[in-house]
Short mmCIF file of N, CA and C and ligand atoms in Angstrom, two decimals:
data_model
loop_
_atom_site.label_atom_id
_atom_site.label_comp_id
_atom_site.label_asym_id
_atom_site.label_seq_id
_atom_site.Cartn_x
_atom_site.Cartn_y
_atom_site.Cartn_z
N UNK A 1200 30.31 -6.03 10.09
CA UNK A 1200 29.65 -6.90 10.97
C UNK A 1200 28.53 -7.54 10.32
N UNK A 1201 29.10 -9.05 10.34
CA UNK A 1201 27.73 -9.82 9.76
C UNK A 1201 27.46 -10.78 10.86
N UNK A 1202 26.06 -10.92 10.70
CA UNK A 1202 25.59 -11.97 11.73
C UNK A 1202 25.73 -13.23 10.89
N UNK A 1203 25.72 -14.30 12.00
CA UNK A 1203 25.88 -15.84 11.45
C UNK A 1203 24.48 -15.97 10.82
N UNK A 1204 24.68 -16.96 9.62
CA UNK A 1204 23.54 -16.92 8.80
C UNK A 1204 22.36 -17.75 9.69
N UNK A 1205 22.74 -18.45 10.55
CA UNK A 1205 21.80 -19.31 11.31
C UNK A 1205 20.93 -18.65 12.31
N UNK A 1206 21.27 -17.36 12.60
CA UNK A 1206 20.61 -16.46 13.59
C UNK A 1206 19.97 -15.47 13.15
N UNK A 1207 18.62 -15.74 13.05
CA UNK A 1207 17.60 -14.67 12.71
C UNK A 1207 17.72 -13.51 13.52
N UNK A 1208 17.59 -12.43 13.20
CA UNK A 1208 17.46 -11.11 14.08
C UNK A 1208 16.20 -11.11 15.00
N UNK A 1209 16.33 -10.55 15.87
CA UNK A 1209 15.13 -10.61 16.96
C UNK A 1209 14.15 -9.28 16.44
N UNK A 1210 12.95 -9.42 16.74
CA UNK A 1210 11.95 -8.51 16.23
C UNK A 1210 11.20 -8.24 17.36
N UNK A 1211 11.62 -7.26 18.34
CA UNK A 1211 11.04 -6.89 19.67
C UNK A 1211 9.70 -6.40 19.33
N UNK A 1212 9.16 -5.75 18.45
CA UNK A 1212 8.06 -5.04 18.06
C UNK A 1212 7.09 -6.11 17.67
N UNK A 1213 7.33 -7.33 17.43
CA UNK A 1213 6.69 -8.38 16.79
C UNK A 1213 6.37 -9.51 17.82
N UNK A 1214 4.91 -10.02 17.73
CA UNK A 1214 4.96 -11.37 18.38
C UNK A 1214 4.15 -12.20 17.58
N UNK A 1215 4.52 -13.64 17.46
CA UNK A 1215 3.75 -14.41 16.48
C UNK A 1215 2.74 -15.15 16.96
N UNK A 1216 1.57 -15.18 16.56
CA UNK A 1216 0.51 -15.97 17.35
C UNK A 1216 -0.33 -16.55 16.01
N UNK A 1217 -1.36 -17.30 16.59
CA UNK A 1217 -2.21 -17.90 15.38
C UNK A 1217 -3.09 -16.54 15.00
N UNK A 1218 -3.35 -16.58 13.62
CA UNK A 1218 -3.87 -15.40 13.10
C UNK A 1218 -5.49 -15.62 12.75
N UNK A 1219 -6.33 -14.53 12.68
CA UNK A 1219 -7.56 -14.94 12.61
C UNK A 1219 -7.86 -14.90 10.96
N UNK A 1220 -6.76 -14.64 10.25
CA UNK A 1220 -6.97 -14.62 8.73
C UNK A 1220 -6.36 -15.93 8.07
N UNK A 1221 -5.15 -15.95 8.40
CA UNK A 1221 -4.45 -17.20 8.11
C UNK A 1221 -3.20 -17.90 8.73
N UNK A 1222 -3.21 -18.98 9.13
CA UNK A 1222 -2.14 -19.52 9.70
C UNK A 1222 -1.70 -18.67 11.01
N UNK A 1223 -0.39 -18.54 10.74
CA UNK A 1223 0.10 -17.68 11.92
C UNK A 1223 0.16 -16.28 11.40
N UNK A 1224 0.24 -15.24 12.39
CA UNK A 1224 0.24 -13.95 12.21
C UNK A 1224 1.15 -13.30 13.03
N UNK A 1225 1.57 -12.03 12.53
CA UNK A 1225 2.45 -11.19 13.45
C UNK A 1225 1.63 -10.00 14.21
N UNK A 1226 1.78 -9.78 15.40
CA UNK A 1226 0.98 -8.90 16.05
C UNK A 1226 2.15 -7.88 16.92
N UNK A 1227 1.58 -6.63 16.96
CA UNK A 1227 2.41 -5.52 17.62
C UNK A 1227 2.51 -5.90 18.93
N UNK A 1228 3.55 -5.79 19.85
CA UNK A 1228 3.73 -5.97 21.37
C UNK A 1228 3.64 -4.87 21.82
N UNK A 1229 3.59 -3.66 21.27
CA UNK A 1229 3.30 -2.34 21.97
C UNK A 1229 3.01 -1.35 20.90
N UNK A 1230 2.17 -0.25 21.52
CA UNK A 1230 1.76 0.89 20.62
C UNK A 1230 3.03 1.21 19.54
N UNK A 1231 2.72 1.42 18.49
CA UNK A 1231 3.98 2.18 17.52
C UNK A 1231 3.40 3.17 16.43
N UNK A 1232 4.10 4.01 16.45
CA UNK A 1232 3.63 5.22 15.56
C UNK A 1232 3.88 4.74 14.00
N UNK A 1233 3.36 5.53 13.17
CA UNK A 1233 3.60 5.22 11.75
C UNK A 1233 5.18 5.23 11.41
N UNK A 1234 5.49 4.35 10.53
CA UNK A 1234 6.95 4.34 10.11
C UNK A 1234 7.90 3.85 11.19
N UNK A 1235 7.18 2.97 12.14
CA UNK A 1235 8.17 2.30 12.92
C UNK A 1235 8.81 1.14 12.20
N UNK A 1236 9.99 0.87 12.75
CA UNK A 1236 10.71 -0.40 12.15
C UNK A 1236 10.44 -1.62 12.89
N UNK A 1237 9.90 -2.62 12.06
CA UNK A 1237 9.63 -3.94 12.46
C UNK A 1237 10.63 -5.08 12.38
N UNK A 1238 11.50 -4.80 11.13
CA UNK A 1238 12.59 -5.96 10.94
C UNK A 1238 12.83 -5.96 9.62
N UNK A 1239 14.05 -6.64 9.28
CA UNK A 1239 14.38 -6.71 8.08
C UNK A 1239 13.82 -8.02 7.50
N UNK A 1240 13.39 -8.43 6.34
CA UNK A 1240 13.02 -9.79 5.81
C UNK A 1240 14.21 -10.52 5.65
N UNK A 1241 14.37 -11.56 6.43
CA UNK A 1241 15.57 -12.32 6.27
C UNK A 1241 15.22 -13.67 5.65
N UNK A 1242 16.18 -14.41 5.28
CA UNK A 1242 16.10 -15.54 4.77
C UNK A 1242 17.15 -16.00 3.68
N UNK A 1243 17.01 -17.18 3.25
CA UNK A 1243 18.12 -17.55 2.08
C UNK A 1243 17.84 -16.85 0.83
N UNK A 1244 18.97 -16.13 0.11
CA UNK A 1244 18.79 -15.42 -1.07
C UNK A 1244 18.97 -16.40 -2.20
N UNK A 1245 18.30 -16.13 -3.25
CA UNK A 1245 18.36 -16.97 -4.59
C UNK A 1245 18.52 -15.70 -5.86
N UNK A 1246 19.14 -16.19 -6.64
CA UNK A 1246 19.41 -15.55 -8.03
C UNK A 1246 18.20 -15.87 -8.86
N UNK A 1247 18.02 -15.25 -9.70
CA UNK A 1247 16.85 -15.60 -10.72
C UNK A 1247 17.17 -16.97 -11.53
N UNK A 1248 18.63 -17.22 -11.65
CA UNK A 1248 18.82 -18.56 -12.43
C UNK A 1248 18.69 -19.59 -11.47
N UNK A 1249 18.96 -19.46 -9.97
CA UNK A 1249 18.83 -20.56 -8.85
C UNK A 1249 17.23 -20.87 -8.81
N UNK A 1250 16.41 -19.71 -8.80
CA UNK A 1250 15.05 -19.84 -8.71
C UNK A 1250 14.44 -20.46 -9.79
N UNK A 1251 14.88 -20.30 -10.85
CA UNK A 1251 14.51 -21.17 -12.30
C UNK A 1251 14.72 -22.41 -12.09
N UNK A 1252 15.84 -22.76 -11.70
CA UNK A 1252 16.41 -24.19 -11.39
C UNK A 1252 15.75 -25.03 -10.43
N UNK A 1253 15.00 -24.22 -9.54
CA UNK A 1253 14.52 -25.17 -8.47
C UNK A 1253 13.15 -25.35 -8.64
N UNK A 1254 12.75 -26.54 -8.10
CA UNK A 1254 11.36 -26.96 -8.07
C UNK A 1254 10.76 -26.48 -6.99
N UNK A 1255 9.60 -25.52 -7.11
CA UNK A 1255 8.95 -25.04 -5.87
C UNK A 1255 7.86 -25.69 -5.60
N UNK A 1256 7.65 -25.99 -4.08
CA UNK A 1256 6.32 -26.46 -3.74
C UNK A 1256 5.22 -25.41 -3.89
N UNK A 1257 4.04 -25.58 -4.44
CA UNK A 1257 3.01 -24.75 -4.68
C UNK A 1257 2.44 -24.23 -3.26
N UNK A 1258 2.68 -24.84 -2.35
CA UNK A 1258 2.23 -24.38 -1.13
C UNK A 1258 3.17 -23.03 -0.49
N UNK A 1259 4.36 -22.81 -0.94
CA UNK A 1259 5.41 -21.94 -0.53
C UNK A 1259 4.84 -20.38 -0.43
N UNK A 1260 4.96 -20.06 0.79
CA UNK A 1260 4.34 -18.60 0.86
C UNK A 1260 5.37 -17.55 1.58
N UNK A 1261 6.63 -18.01 1.59
CA UNK A 1261 7.56 -17.10 2.21
C UNK A 1261 8.46 -16.55 1.25
N UNK A 1262 8.57 -16.66 -0.19
CA UNK A 1262 9.18 -16.11 -1.06
C UNK A 1262 8.92 -14.45 -1.30
N UNK A 1263 10.01 -13.84 -1.20
CA UNK A 1263 9.84 -12.32 -1.44
C UNK A 1263 10.68 -12.01 -2.61
N UNK A 1264 10.33 -11.52 -3.63
CA UNK A 1264 11.17 -11.19 -4.65
C UNK A 1264 11.48 -9.67 -4.74
N UNK A 1265 12.84 -9.29 -4.96
CA UNK A 1265 13.29 -7.83 -4.61
C UNK A 1265 13.46 -7.29 -6.04
N UNK A 1266 13.33 -6.12 -6.21
CA UNK A 1266 13.41 -5.58 -7.28
C UNK A 1266 14.76 -5.58 -8.11
N UNK A 1267 15.60 -6.16 -7.59
CA UNK A 1267 16.88 -6.30 -8.10
C UNK A 1267 16.95 -8.01 -8.65
N UNK A 1268 15.57 -8.60 -8.59
CA UNK A 1268 15.54 -9.87 -8.97
C UNK A 1268 15.94 -10.98 -8.22
N UNK A 1269 16.66 -10.34 -6.98
CA UNK A 1269 16.96 -11.50 -5.91
C UNK A 1269 15.55 -12.01 -5.34
N UNK A 1270 15.55 -13.13 -4.94
CA UNK A 1270 14.53 -13.46 -4.09
C UNK A 1270 14.90 -14.05 -2.72
N UNK A 1271 14.14 -13.56 -1.63
CA UNK A 1271 14.67 -13.99 -0.38
C UNK A 1271 13.42 -15.17 0.13
N UNK A 1272 13.88 -16.32 0.58
CA UNK A 1272 13.09 -17.43 1.08
C UNK A 1272 13.15 -17.18 2.66
N UNK A 1273 11.99 -16.65 3.11
CA UNK A 1273 11.99 -16.52 4.76
C UNK A 1273 11.77 -17.94 5.31
N UNK A 1274 11.20 -18.92 4.72
CA UNK A 1274 11.38 -20.10 5.23
C UNK A 1274 12.62 -20.62 5.79
N UNK A 1275 13.68 -20.15 4.97
CA UNK A 1275 15.12 -20.73 5.34
C UNK A 1275 15.80 -19.63 6.18
N UNK A 1276 15.72 -19.68 7.68
CA UNK A 1276 16.54 -18.52 8.24
C UNK A 1276 15.75 -17.07 8.50
N UNK A 1277 14.58 -17.24 8.20
CA UNK A 1277 13.72 -16.11 8.34
C UNK A 1277 13.42 -15.83 9.76
N UNK A 1278 12.95 -14.67 9.97
CA UNK A 1278 12.65 -14.06 11.33
C UNK A 1278 11.02 -13.91 11.39
N UNK A 1279 10.61 -13.30 12.35
CA UNK A 1279 9.30 -13.09 12.76
C UNK A 1279 8.43 -12.38 11.44
N UNK A 1280 9.20 -11.46 10.79
CA UNK A 1280 8.58 -10.57 9.67
C UNK A 1280 7.87 -11.49 8.73
N UNK A 1281 8.21 -12.87 8.51
CA UNK A 1281 7.74 -13.69 7.30
C UNK A 1281 6.26 -13.91 7.72
N UNK A 1282 5.85 -13.63 8.95
CA UNK A 1282 4.66 -14.21 9.51
C UNK A 1282 3.54 -12.97 9.26
N UNK A 1283 3.98 -11.94 8.93
CA UNK A 1283 3.02 -10.97 8.49
C UNK A 1283 2.10 -11.39 7.17
N UNK A 1284 0.62 -11.37 7.52
CA UNK A 1284 -0.30 -11.80 6.54
C UNK A 1284 -0.55 -10.65 5.50
N UNK A 1285 -1.30 -10.99 4.68
CA UNK A 1285 -1.50 -10.18 3.43
C UNK A 1285 -3.04 -9.50 3.74
N UNK A 1286 -2.99 -8.24 3.46
CA UNK A 1286 -4.13 -7.55 3.48
C UNK A 1286 -4.36 -6.49 2.43
N UNK A 1287 -5.52 -6.47 1.82
CA UNK A 1287 -5.59 -5.38 0.63
C UNK A 1287 -5.80 -4.12 1.33
N UNK A 1288 -5.73 -3.88 2.50
CA UNK A 1288 -5.82 -2.55 3.28
C UNK A 1288 -4.64 -2.72 4.37
N UNK A 1289 -3.59 -2.82 4.02
CA UNK A 1289 -2.67 -3.05 5.20
C UNK A 1289 -2.34 -1.97 6.13
N UNK A 1290 -1.76 -2.31 7.35
CA UNK A 1290 -1.27 -1.46 8.27
C UNK A 1290 0.33 -1.28 8.22
N UNK A 1291 1.00 -1.89 7.43
CA UNK A 1291 2.59 -1.84 7.50
C UNK A 1291 2.76 -1.99 5.90
N UNK A 1292 4.17 -1.86 5.62
CA UNK A 1292 4.56 -1.81 4.29
C UNK A 1292 5.95 -2.66 4.35
N UNK A 1293 6.43 -3.09 3.14
CA UNK A 1293 7.77 -3.67 2.90
C UNK A 1293 8.39 -2.56 2.08
N UNK A 1294 9.73 -2.07 2.47
CA UNK A 1294 10.39 -1.05 1.69
C UNK A 1294 11.69 -1.69 1.42
N UNK A 1295 12.26 -1.47 0.10
CA UNK A 1295 13.46 -1.80 -0.13
C UNK A 1295 14.53 -0.82 0.44
N UNK A 1296 15.74 -1.31 0.93
CA UNK A 1296 16.75 -0.31 1.43
C UNK A 1296 17.89 -0.95 1.23
N UNK A 1297 18.92 -0.41 1.51
CA UNK A 1297 20.46 -0.94 1.41
C UNK A 1297 21.14 -0.89 2.62
N UNK A 1298 21.86 -2.21 2.99
CA UNK A 1298 22.54 -2.27 4.28
C UNK A 1298 23.83 -1.61 4.31
N UNK A 1299 24.85 -1.62 5.21
CA UNK A 1299 25.90 -0.92 4.95
C UNK A 1299 27.28 -1.60 3.97
N UNK A 1300 26.80 -2.85 3.67
CA UNK A 1300 27.66 -3.51 2.65
C UNK A 1300 26.96 -3.19 1.34
N UNK A 1301 25.86 -2.41 1.09
CA UNK A 1301 25.43 -1.92 -0.28
C UNK A 1301 24.52 -3.25 -0.71
N UNK A 1302 24.08 -4.07 0.28
CA UNK A 1302 23.22 -5.30 -0.46
C UNK A 1302 21.86 -4.90 -0.10
N UNK A 1303 20.81 -5.04 -1.17
CA UNK A 1303 19.47 -4.83 -0.76
C UNK A 1303 18.83 -5.44 0.20
N UNK A 1304 18.05 -4.76 1.03
CA UNK A 1304 17.40 -5.49 1.94
C UNK A 1304 16.06 -4.95 1.91
N UNK A 1305 15.21 -5.64 2.72
CA UNK A 1305 13.49 -5.53 2.61
C UNK A 1305 13.26 -5.02 4.21
N UNK A 1306 13.03 -3.73 4.33
CA UNK A 1306 12.56 -3.39 5.74
C UNK A 1306 11.11 -3.33 5.80
N UNK A 1307 10.48 -3.80 6.83
CA UNK A 1307 9.09 -3.97 7.04
C UNK A 1307 8.87 -2.82 8.24
N UNK A 1308 8.09 -1.98 8.04
CA UNK A 1308 7.84 -0.81 8.70
C UNK A 1308 6.14 -0.65 8.76
N UNK A 1309 5.60 0.24 9.95
CA UNK A 1309 4.34 0.43 10.13
C UNK A 1309 4.02 1.44 9.11
N UNK A 1310 2.69 1.43 8.31
CA UNK A 1310 2.29 2.50 7.49
C UNK A 1310 1.37 3.48 8.51
N UNK A 1311 0.84 3.09 9.37
CA UNK A 1311 0.02 3.91 10.21
C UNK A 1311 0.30 3.60 11.58
N UNK A 1312 -0.38 4.30 12.70
CA UNK A 1312 -0.14 3.92 14.08
C UNK A 1312 -0.84 2.67 14.19
N UNK A 1313 -0.20 1.86 15.17
CA UNK A 1313 -0.85 0.58 15.54
C UNK A 1313 -0.96 0.49 16.99
N UNK A 1314 -2.00 -0.34 17.60
CA UNK A 1314 -2.07 -0.55 19.02
C UNK A 1314 -1.35 -1.85 19.48
N UNK A 1315 -0.88 -1.90 20.63
CA UNK A 1315 -0.43 -3.06 21.24
C UNK A 1315 -1.32 -4.41 20.84
N UNK A 1316 -1.08 -5.44 20.23
CA UNK A 1316 -1.99 -6.33 20.10
C UNK A 1316 -2.67 -6.38 18.78
N UNK A 1317 -2.34 -5.45 18.05
CA UNK A 1317 -2.82 -5.41 16.62
C UNK A 1317 -2.39 -6.23 15.67
N UNK A 1318 -3.12 -7.08 14.88
CA UNK A 1318 -2.43 -7.84 13.92
C UNK A 1318 -1.97 -7.06 12.76
N UNK A 1319 -0.66 -7.30 12.29
CA UNK A 1319 -0.11 -6.64 11.20
C UNK A 1319 -0.06 -7.20 9.75
N UNK A 1320 -0.31 -6.40 8.94
CA UNK A 1320 -0.51 -6.83 7.67
C UNK A 1320 0.38 -6.07 6.55
N UNK A 1321 0.71 -6.73 5.52
CA UNK A 1321 1.14 -5.95 4.35
C UNK A 1321 0.57 -6.49 3.29
N UNK A 1322 0.39 -5.48 2.12
CA UNK A 1322 -0.16 -6.09 0.95
C UNK A 1322 1.00 -6.67 0.14
N UNK A 1323 0.74 -7.95 -0.08
CA UNK A 1323 1.75 -8.91 -0.74
C UNK A 1323 2.02 -8.21 -2.44
N UNK A 1324 0.97 -7.82 -2.95
CA UNK A 1324 1.12 -7.44 -4.36
C UNK A 1324 1.65 -8.45 -5.11
N UNK A 1325 1.43 -9.55 -5.16
CA UNK A 1325 2.15 -10.72 -5.80
C UNK A 1325 2.31 -10.64 -7.20
N UNK A 1326 3.22 -10.95 -7.90
CA UNK A 1326 3.39 -10.98 -9.37
C UNK A 1326 3.41 -12.54 -9.71
N UNK A 1327 2.36 -12.93 -10.50
CA UNK A 1327 2.52 -14.29 -10.74
C UNK A 1327 3.33 -14.52 -12.08
N UNK A 1328 4.46 -14.73 -12.05
CA UNK A 1328 5.33 -14.91 -13.34
C UNK A 1328 5.09 -16.22 -14.11
N UNK A 1329 4.39 -17.23 -13.32
CA UNK A 1329 4.13 -18.50 -13.85
C UNK A 1329 2.84 -18.64 -14.40
N UNK A 1330 2.33 -17.66 -14.65
CA UNK A 1330 0.92 -17.42 -15.38
C UNK A 1330 -0.33 -18.19 -14.36
N UNK A 1331 0.09 -17.96 -13.19
CA UNK A 1331 -1.08 -18.40 -12.31
C UNK A 1331 -2.34 -17.24 -12.27
N UNK A 1332 -3.52 -17.97 -12.02
CA UNK A 1332 -4.65 -16.88 -12.09
C UNK A 1332 -4.78 -16.43 -10.56
N UNK A 1333 -5.42 -15.22 -10.79
CA UNK A 1333 -5.67 -14.64 -9.41
C UNK A 1333 -6.50 -15.51 -8.43
N UNK A 1334 -7.18 -16.48 -8.93
CA UNK A 1334 -7.91 -17.59 -8.15
C UNK A 1334 -6.96 -18.62 -7.46
N UNK A 1335 -5.72 -18.39 -7.80
CA UNK A 1335 -4.74 -19.22 -7.30
C UNK A 1335 -4.42 -18.63 -5.77
N UNK A 1336 -4.52 -17.42 -5.67
CA UNK A 1336 -4.02 -16.72 -4.43
C UNK A 1336 -5.27 -15.93 -3.78
N UNK A 1337 -6.34 -16.64 -3.38
CA UNK A 1337 -7.50 -15.84 -3.28
C UNK A 1337 -7.19 -15.16 -1.62
N UNK A 1338 -7.80 -13.99 -1.71
CA UNK A 1338 -7.35 -13.01 -0.32
C UNK A 1338 -8.77 -13.41 0.53
N UNK A 1339 -8.48 -13.32 1.81
CA UNK A 1339 -9.83 -13.53 2.63
C UNK A 1339 -9.55 -12.35 3.77
N UNK A 1340 -8.79 -11.25 3.31
CA UNK A 1340 -8.47 -10.27 4.12
C UNK A 1340 -9.91 -9.70 4.95
N UNK A 1341 -11.01 -9.66 4.20
CA UNK A 1341 -12.27 -9.18 4.62
C UNK A 1341 -12.32 -7.67 4.68
N UNK A 1342 -11.30 -6.88 4.34
CA UNK A 1342 -11.54 -5.63 4.38
C UNK A 1342 -12.36 -4.86 3.15
N UNK A 1343 -12.88 -3.46 3.38
CA UNK A 1343 -13.55 -3.00 2.35
C UNK A 1343 -12.79 -2.96 0.95
N UNK A 1344 -11.49 -2.83 1.04
CA UNK A 1344 -10.73 -2.65 -0.27
C UNK A 1344 -10.27 -3.91 -0.87
N UNK A 1345 -10.94 -4.98 -0.24
CA UNK A 1345 -10.39 -6.36 -0.75
C UNK A 1345 -10.58 -6.63 -2.28
N UNK A 1346 -9.25 -6.91 -3.03
CA UNK A 1346 -9.28 -7.18 -4.37
C UNK A 1346 -9.82 -8.49 -4.73
N UNK A 1347 -9.88 -9.28 -3.66
CA UNK A 1347 -10.28 -10.82 -3.71
C UNK A 1347 -8.96 -11.73 -4.02
N UNK A 1348 -7.84 -11.19 -4.05
CA UNK A 1348 -6.70 -11.89 -4.51
C UNK A 1348 -5.49 -11.24 -4.17
N UNK A 1349 -4.49 -11.87 -3.65
CA UNK A 1349 -3.28 -11.56 -3.12
C UNK A 1349 -2.40 -11.05 -4.32
N UNK A 1350 -2.86 -11.33 -5.46
CA UNK A 1350 -1.84 -10.85 -6.62
C UNK A 1350 -2.02 -9.38 -6.71
N UNK A 1351 -1.02 -8.51 -7.29
CA UNK A 1351 -1.13 -7.05 -7.40
C UNK A 1351 -2.06 -6.63 -8.27
N UNK A 1352 -2.95 -5.64 -8.25
CA UNK A 1352 -3.85 -5.11 -9.16
C UNK A 1352 -3.13 -4.65 -10.39
N UNK A 1353 -3.91 -5.14 -11.65
CA UNK A 1353 -3.46 -4.94 -12.83
C UNK A 1353 -2.79 -3.67 -13.10
N UNK A 1354 -3.55 -2.47 -12.64
CA UNK A 1354 -3.07 -1.11 -12.89
C UNK A 1354 -1.77 -0.91 -12.31
N UNK A 1355 -1.59 -1.67 -11.04
CA UNK A 1355 -0.48 -1.26 -10.40
C UNK A 1355 0.74 -1.81 -10.98
N UNK A 1356 0.68 -2.93 -11.86
CA UNK A 1356 1.63 -3.56 -12.51
C UNK A 1356 1.98 -2.37 -13.50
N UNK A 1357 0.88 -2.05 -14.40
CA UNK A 1357 1.46 -0.67 -15.16
C UNK A 1357 2.17 0.58 -14.59
N UNK A 1358 1.81 0.78 -13.50
CA UNK A 1358 2.36 1.92 -12.76
C UNK A 1358 3.86 1.70 -12.26
N UNK A 1359 3.98 0.32 -12.03
CA UNK A 1359 5.44 -0.02 -11.63
C UNK A 1359 6.30 0.17 -12.82
N UNK A 1360 5.78 -0.59 -14.09
CA UNK A 1360 6.54 -0.61 -15.19
C UNK A 1360 6.93 0.77 -15.79
N UNK A 1361 5.94 1.73 -15.46
CA UNK A 1361 6.23 3.07 -16.04
C UNK A 1361 7.23 3.72 -15.11
N UNK A 1362 7.00 3.60 -13.72
CA UNK A 1362 7.88 4.32 -12.94
C UNK A 1362 9.37 3.54 -12.69
ZN1 ZN B 1602 -8.02 -8.75 0.48
#
């Protein structure tokens, strides 16, 4: 069963609206327990070679790189999960998984219990392969845990490489 590419899946737990942090945001439509499924990150998929061959606009914010080196561009055919903003102290997370066809997918789910109307965030933990500096990805999440940038913490990179 494969859905037509042109039809992003519905995300009944999410409502997209203006965000207090940045642009549009995603909000919970109902109270959700920790671990609640929000949706899969959808969009056009690119291989590393395709990514390298393409000229990307600096303002693009919907690219999600998977650990298998595929990149999903949520700007093309993505659903409401692409509107989750970054927070250094997030209430949601993105988890890699596999669909029935064995293809890697990215599940968005809650990390903690959330109330109806709460804005939902994940920690983007961006990696800047292009040598960008943290100042290119300033964070305004305003939480106590704020790193000041949406880039992954330096020690997180080390952990990831080791694990
Ligand atoms: Zn922050």
